Amino acid sequence: MGFTTPIKYNATPIINRKYDHHHLLDASYVKRAADLSDKSACFTSPHPNFGCVIATTSTAWKVVGEGYLYAQGTKPAEVQAVEAAGEYCRGATAYVNMEPGDCHGDYTAVSSFIKAGITRVVIGIRHPLQHLRGKAIQTLRSEGLQVDVLGEDIRSISIEDALKSCLVVNAPLLYRSACRVPFSVLKYAMTLDGKIAATSGHASWISSKQSRSRVFELRGRSDAVIVGGNTVRKDNPRLTPRHGGGHVPMRIVMSQTLDLPEVANLWDVREASTIVVTQRGARRSFQKFLASKGVEVVEFDILNPKDVVGYLYDRGYLSILWECGGTLSASAISSGVIHKVHAFVAPKIIGGKNAPSPVGELGMVEMTQALELNDVSYEQIGPDVLISGYLQPIPDLTPVIPSVDETSAIDPSISPYDSPIIFFYKTWDPHGSFSNFSPHPIRLPDENGDYVTWSSVEHYYQAHKFVGSSNPNARSYIEAIHSAKSPEEAAWLGRRTQREHPDMVRADWERVKTEVMYKALKCKFSIYPHLNSMLLSTSGCILVEASPHDLFWGGGRDGEGLNYLGRLLMKLRSEFLGDDDDTHKPEISAGYSQV
């Protein structure tokens, strides 16, 4: 993978001294929006970060409303800010770190500005996803609002820090959009003489307690943490955040031969899930052992970092933390998948000719070949120094990112005369509103006939695992899921309860779970006209939930999944169209048999 172009900050800015004071204020509020957008870090899984600040400018500049996106599927930052500002919105200016991502068809964020009477919107960066890029800006301008974008409509030296803040806070999304891989960060701790362990292999602890707390935060900001087999064998890590937040990343072990111990903290999946990625055919008996422990095993024809991050991209991951030893670190760097490095340097000397270093052999023989970090920062953490920098600069989106050739995601053996396939997965995808995680509340009667509002389809689905349970404690779990702040939290609560308390699950769940999902989907697509129109517009297309790991609701990694969510949506579409079924449309083929 080639390196991206460094960030550009308009080396020769056009400066009008008359307006430079206003530009300073614009920059400060946009930076405030960027800072707000990061407030959910460690509490929810990584997602596009949105923050919004509304300020009045009639007499004196004053903030009257703020908001930030807590998790995918929750209330937009812009709507929160408008609600907080109330009547002060009329004639006010809204500041957002990134162009609103109205990917659900209802233009909630945009319409909130228009209806509230906002007259000007200042945007940090355009949305990096091609299907959203420029859409909100165009809509707002067509409604008569003044829209200014940093670096485009506002050019001043004073905006440089604000623009950088906007890029950094959404770096994972920018890398995913431009490079089609998750944002990958390599972290290690080493002594002053460059060792990550003593000659004996002992490594606890190189860094200070304060540095280890920062590592917990880095984990909380990641979708997954990757280690190699050596780390499992020598350190027996837990790889949990332990930061007090709510998000627990996936733990991933890369091992070609599965030469791994039977007893390891990572095989305990009660607190966090674990995936082991390995070479196809490696130790089938140990694979069965891992599966019996609840560990997911994913095989690759040839195990290498590039294919692994490609797989994690398909899983929808935005950010990956690599906490591996020197051999795997060198392989990841050589593969071009590492974007940023965090090096914790402790004021200790351990020595040892054969003591391991943080990065293994890279094949370089001259110092002129050394890889240099960009945008390097230094921070003292307790007695240690944290050195951070980018191996691959944050992508410069001044040129428009070329649209992704969607046909590459479809098996080339599919005939052009077959029905087209529409993939959906994350809520920010082009058809993200099809997801059961989308932020569309539904209202359905409970078992007593009383109507209850659920924040999303996922909330309803997870709670109904326990409705009608014979266990008297089930009601408390239902209420906890109903009160969950996000679909992600509802899913985590439901799955964890089902795993830890199987006796709590209703006896007929496996038989009725598709009916429960269908009922919730039907309600959602019945009460939101724009969603109904979007679903009907796919007539003649095959809908595939593109999760590579959920083989029941999703299509699977190689089309081996049952794709029940896609099937239910096609059934619902047929019902809305007045058809008995979709039999007049061919079943998906070439990798997605039996949709």
Coordinates of C-alpha atoms in Angstrom, one line a residue, residues 242-540:
R242 CA -9.5 -1.4 32.6
H243 CA -10.2 2.4 32.2
G244 CA -13.7 2.6 33.7
G245 CA -15.3 3.2 30.3
G246 CA -17.9 1.1 28.6
H247 CA -16.1 -0.1 25.4
V248 CA -14.2 -3.4 25.4
P249 CA -12.2 -4.0 22.2
M250 CA -12.0 -7.3 20.4
R251 CA -8.8 -9.2 21.2
I252 CA -7.0 -10.7 18.3
V253 CA -4.2 -13.3 18.3
M254 CA -2.2 -13.9 15.1
S255 CA -0.6 -17.3 15.0
Q256 CA 0.4 -19.3 11.9
T257 CA 0.8 -22.7 13.6
L258 CA -1.5 -22.3 16.6
D259 CA 1.4 -23.2 18.9
L260 CA -0.5 -21.7 21.8
P261 CA -1.1 -22.7 25.4
E262 CA -4.4 -24.3 26.4
V263 CA -4.5 -22.1 29.5
A264 CA -4.5 -18.4 28.7
N265 CA -6.3 -15.3 29.9
L266 CA -7.4 -14.6 26.3
W267 CA -9.5 -17.8 26.2
D268 CA -11.7 -16.4 28.9
V269 CA -14.3 -14.6 26.9
R270 CA -16.6 -13.6 29.7
E271 CA -15.2 -10.0 29.9
A272 CA -14.0 -9.6 26.3
S273 CA -14.3 -11.5 23.0
T274 CA -11.3 -13.1 21.3
I275 CA -10.5 -14.0 17.7
V276 CA -7.6 -16.2 16.7
V277 CA -6.5 -15.7 13.1
T278 CA -4.3 -18.5 11.6
Q279 CA -3.1 -20.4 8.6
R280 CA -5.7 -22.6 6.9
G281 CA -5.6 -26.1 8.3
A282 CA -3.5 -25.4 11.3
R283 CA -4.0 -27.7 14.3
R284 CA -7.7 -28.6 13.7
S285 CA -8.0 -30.2 17.2
F286 CA -6.8 -26.9 18.9
Q287 CA -9.3 -25.0 16.7
K288 CA -12.0 -27.1 18.1
F289 CA -10.7 -26.5 21.6
L290 CA -10.8 -22.8 21.1
A291 CA -14.3 -22.9 19.7
S292 CA -15.4 -24.8 22.8
K293 CA -14.1 -21.9 24.9
G294 CA -16.1 -19.4 22.8
V295 CA -13.1 -18.1 20.9
E296 CA -13.7 -17.3 17.2
V297 CA -11.2 -18.8 14.8
V298 CA -10.6 -17.3 11.3
E299 CA -8.4 -19.1 8.8
F300 CA -6.4 -17.5 6.0
D301 CA -4.8 -19.2 3.0
I302 CA -1.6 -17.2 3.8
L303 CA -1.6 -15.4 7.2
N304 CA -0.1 -11.9 6.9
P305 CA -0.9 -8.5 8.4
K306 CA -2.2 -7.0 5.2
D307 CA -4.9 -9.7 4.7
V308 CA -5.8 -9.5 8.4
V309 CA -6.5 -5.8 8.3
G310 CA -8.4 -6.3 5.1
Y311 CA -10.6 -8.7 6.9
L312 CA -11.0 -6.3 9.8
Y313 CA -12.0 -3.6 7.3
D314 CA -14.7 -5.8 6.1
R315 CA -15.9 -6.2 9.7
G316 CA -16.4 -2.5 9.8
Y317 CA -13.5 -1.7 12.1
L318 CA -12.2 1.8 12.2
S319 CA -9.2 1.6 14.6
I320 CA -6.7 -1.2 15.5
L321 CA -4.1 -1.2 18.2
W322 CA -1.1 -3.4 17.7
E323 CA 0.6 -4.5 20.9
C324 CA 2.8 -7.2 19.5
G325 CA 6.5 -8.1 19.7
G326 CA 9.3 -7.2 17.4
T327 CA 8.7 -10.0 14.8
L328 CA 5.1 -9.2 14.1
S329 CA 5.7 -5.4 14.4
A330 CA 8.3 -5.6 11.6
S331 CA 6.0 -7.6 9.5
A332 CA 3.1 -5.1 10.0
I333 CA 5.4 -2.2 9.2
S334 CA 6.8 -3.9 6.1
S335 CA 3.3 -4.7 4.9
G336 CA 2.5 -1.0 5.0
V337 CA -0.4 -1.3 7.4
I338 CA 0.9 0.7 10.4
H339 CA -0.1 4.4 10.3
K340 CA 0.9 5.7 13.7
V341 CA 3.4 4.8 16.4
H342 CA 3.2 5.3 20.2
A343 CA 6.5 4.6 21.8
F344 CA 6.7 4.8 25.6
V345 CA 10.4 5.2 26.6
A346 CA 11.3 4.5 30.2
P347 CA 14.4 5.9 31.9
K348 CA 15.9 2.5 32.5
I349 CA 18.8 0.5 31.0
I350 CA 18.6 -3.3 30.9
G351 CA 21.3 -4.2 28.4
G352 CA 21.7 -7.6 26.9
K353 CA 23.0 -8.5 23.4
N354 CA 20.1 -10.8 22.8
A355 CA 17.4 -8.8 24.6
P356 CA 14.5 -8.2 22.2
S357 CA 13.8 -4.8 20.6
P358 CA 10.4 -3.4 19.6
V359 CA 10.8 -3.8 15.9
G360 CA 12.5 -6.9 14.2
E361 CA 14.3 -7.2 10.9
L362 CA 13.1 -4.7 8.2
G363 CA 15.8 -5.5 5.7
M364 CA 17.4 -2.0 5.9
V365 CA 21.2 -1.8 5.7
E366 CA 21.8 2.0 5.6
M367 CA 20.5 4.8 7.9
T368 CA 19.2 6.6 4.9
Q369 CA 16.6 3.9 4.6
A370 CA 15.2 4.5 8.0
L371 CA 11.5 5.3 8.2
E372 CA 10.9 8.8 9.6
L373 CA 7.8 9.8 11.6
N374 CA 5.7 12.8 10.7
D375 CA 4.0 15.3 13.0
V376 CA 6.0 14.0 16.0
S377 CA 4.9 14.9 19.5
Y378 CA 6.6 14.4 22.9
E379 CA 4.7 14.0 26.2
Q380 CA 6.1 13.3 29.7
I381 CA 3.9 10.7 31.4
G382 CA 5.2 10.1 35.0
P383 CA 8.9 9.3 34.6
D384 CA 8.4 8.1 31.0
V385 CA 8.4 9.9 27.7
L386 CA 5.7 9.1 25.1
I387 CA 6.9 9.7 21.5
S388 CA 4.1 9.7 18.9
G389 CA 4.1 10.2 15.2
Y390 CA 2.7 9.1 11.9
L391 CA 4.4 6.7 9.6
Q392 CA 1.8 7.5 7.0
P393 CA 0.3 11.1 7.3
I394 CA -3.4 11.6 7.7
P395 CA -4.8 11.5 4.1
D396 CA -5.2 14.9 2.5
L397 CA -8.8 15.1 1.2
T398 CA -8.3 18.3 -0.7
P399 CA -8.7 16.2 -3.9
V400 CA -11.9 14.3 -3.9
I401 CA -11.4 10.6 -3.0
P402 CA -12.4 8.5 -6.0
S403 CA -15.6 6.6 -5.5
V404 CA -15.1 2.9 -4.6
D405 CA -15.8 0.5 -7.5
E406 CA -18.7 -1.3 -5.9
T407 CA -18.5 -4.1 -8.4
S408 CA -15.2 -5.2 -6.8
A409 CA -17.2 -6.4 -3.8
I410 CA -19.3 -8.7 -6.0
D411 CA -18.1 -12.0 -7.2
P412 CA -16.8 -11.5 -10.8
S413 CA -18.6 -14.6 -11.9
I414 CA -22.0 -12.9 -11.5
S415 CA -23.6 -12.3 -14.8
P416 CA -24.5 -8.6 -15.6
Y417 CA -28.0 -10.0 -16.3
D418 CA -28.3 -11.2 -12.7
S419 CA -30.0 -9.0 -10.1
P420 CA -27.7 -6.4 -8.6
I421 CA -26.6 -6.8 -5.0
I422 CA -26.9 -4.1 -2.4
F423 CA -24.6 -4.6 0.6
F424 CA -25.3 -2.8 3.9
Y425 CA -23.7 -3.1 7.4
K426 CA -22.6 -0.1 9.4
T427 CA -25.1 2.8 9.9
W428 CA -22.9 5.2 8.0
D429 CA -22.9 3.0 4.9
P430 CA -25.0 4.3 1.9
H431 CA -27.8 2.0 2.9
G432 CA -27.0 2.2 6.6
S433 CA -30.6 2.8 7.6
F434 CA -31.3 -0.9 6.7
S435 CA -29.2 -1.8 9.8
N436 CA -31.0 -2.8 13.0
F437 CA -28.6 -0.4 14.7
S438 CA -29.9 2.7 12.8
P439 CA -31.2 5.5 15.1
H440 CA -34.9 5.1 14.4
P441 CA -37.1 4.6 17.5
I442 CA -40.0 2.2 17.2
R443 CA -43.2 1.9 19.2
L444 CA -44.7 -1.6 19.7
P445 CA -47.1 -3.2 22.3
D446 CA -45.6 -5.2 25.1
E447 CA -46.9 -8.6 26.4
N448 CA -49.7 -6.7 28.3
G449 CA -50.8 -4.7 25.2
D450 CA -49.3 -1.4 26.4
Y451 CA -47.2 0.5 23.8
V452 CA -43.5 0.9 24.6
T453 CA -41.0 3.1 22.7
W454 CA -37.7 1.4 21.9
S455 CA -34.7 3.5 20.8
S456 CA -33.8 1.2 17.9
V457 CA -34.7 -2.2 16.4
E458 CA -31.6 -3.7 18.2
H459 CA -32.9 -2.5 21.6
Y460 CA -36.3 -4.3 20.9
Y461 CA -34.6 -7.4 19.6
Q462 CA -32.1 -7.9 22.4
A463 CA -34.7 -7.3 25.1
H464 CA -37.1 -9.8 23.7
K465 CA -34.6 -12.6 24.3
F466 CA -35.9 -12.4 27.9
V467 CA -39.6 -11.5 27.5
G468 CA -41.7 -14.3 28.8
S469 CA -38.8 -15.9 30.5
S470 CA -39.7 -18.1 33.5
N471 CA -36.8 -16.6 35.5
P472 CA -38.2 -13.8 37.8
N473 CA -35.0 -11.8 37.3
A474 CA -35.5 -11.4 33.6
R475 CA -37.5 -8.2 34.0
S476 CA -34.5 -6.3 35.3
Y477 CA -32.4 -7.3 32.3
I478 CA -35.2 -6.2 29.9
E479 CA -35.3 -2.8 31.6
A480 CA -31.6 -2.4 31.5
I481 CA -31.6 -3.1 27.7
H482 CA -34.5 -0.7 27.2
S483 CA -32.5 2.1 29.0
A484 CA -29.3 1.4 27.1
K485 CA -27.8 4.6 25.7
S486 CA -27.0 3.1 22.3
P487 CA -27.8 0.1 20.1
E488 CA -24.2 -1.0 20.7
E489 CA -24.8 -1.0 24.5
A490 CA -28.1 -2.8 24.1
A491 CA -26.4 -5.5 22.0
W492 CA -23.6 -5.9 24.5
L493 CA -26.0 -6.3 27.4
G494 CA -28.2 -8.7 25.6
R495 CA -25.4 -10.9 24.3
R496 CA -23.5 -10.9 27.6
T497 CA -26.6 -11.9 29.5
Q498 CA -27.5 -14.6 27.1
R499 CA -23.9 -16.0 27.3
E500 CA -23.6 -15.8 31.1
H501 CA -27.2 -16.6 32.1
P502 CA -28.6 -19.0 29.5
D503 CA -31.4 -19.9 31.8
M504 CA -32.6 -16.3 31.5
V505 CA -33.4 -16.7 27.8
R506 CA -36.9 -17.5 26.9
A507 CA -37.3 -21.2 25.9
D508 CA -38.7 -20.5 22.4
W509 CA -36.1 -17.9 21.4
E510 CA -34.4 -19.9 18.6
R511 CA -37.8 -20.5 17.0
V512 CA -39.1 -17.0 17.3
K513 CA -36.1 -14.7 17.0
T514 CA -36.6 -14.1 13.2
E515 CA -40.3 -13.2 13.9
V516 CA -39.2 -10.7 16.6
M517 CA -36.7 -9.1 14.2
Y518 CA -39.3 -9.0 11.4
K519 CA -41.9 -7.4 13.6
A520 CA -39.5 -4.7 14.6
L521 CA -38.3 -4.1 11.1
K522 CA -41.8 -3.8 9.8
C523 CA -42.6 -1.2 12.4
K524 CA -39.5 0.8 11.5
F525 CA -40.1 0.8 7.8
S526 CA -43.9 1.5 8.3
I527 CA -43.6 4.6 10.4
Y528 CA -40.7 6.4 8.6
P529 CA -41.8 7.2 5.0
H530 CA -38.3 8.0 3.8
L531 CA -37.1 4.6 4.9
N532 CA -40.1 2.9 3.2
S533 CA -39.2 4.7 0.0
M534 CA -35.6 3.7 0.3
L535 CA -36.5 0.1 0.7
L536 CA -38.9 0.1 -2.2
S537 CA -36.3 1.8 -4.4
T538 CA -34.2 -1.4 -4.1
S539 CA -36.9 -3.5 -5.9
G540 CA -35.2 -6.1 -8.1

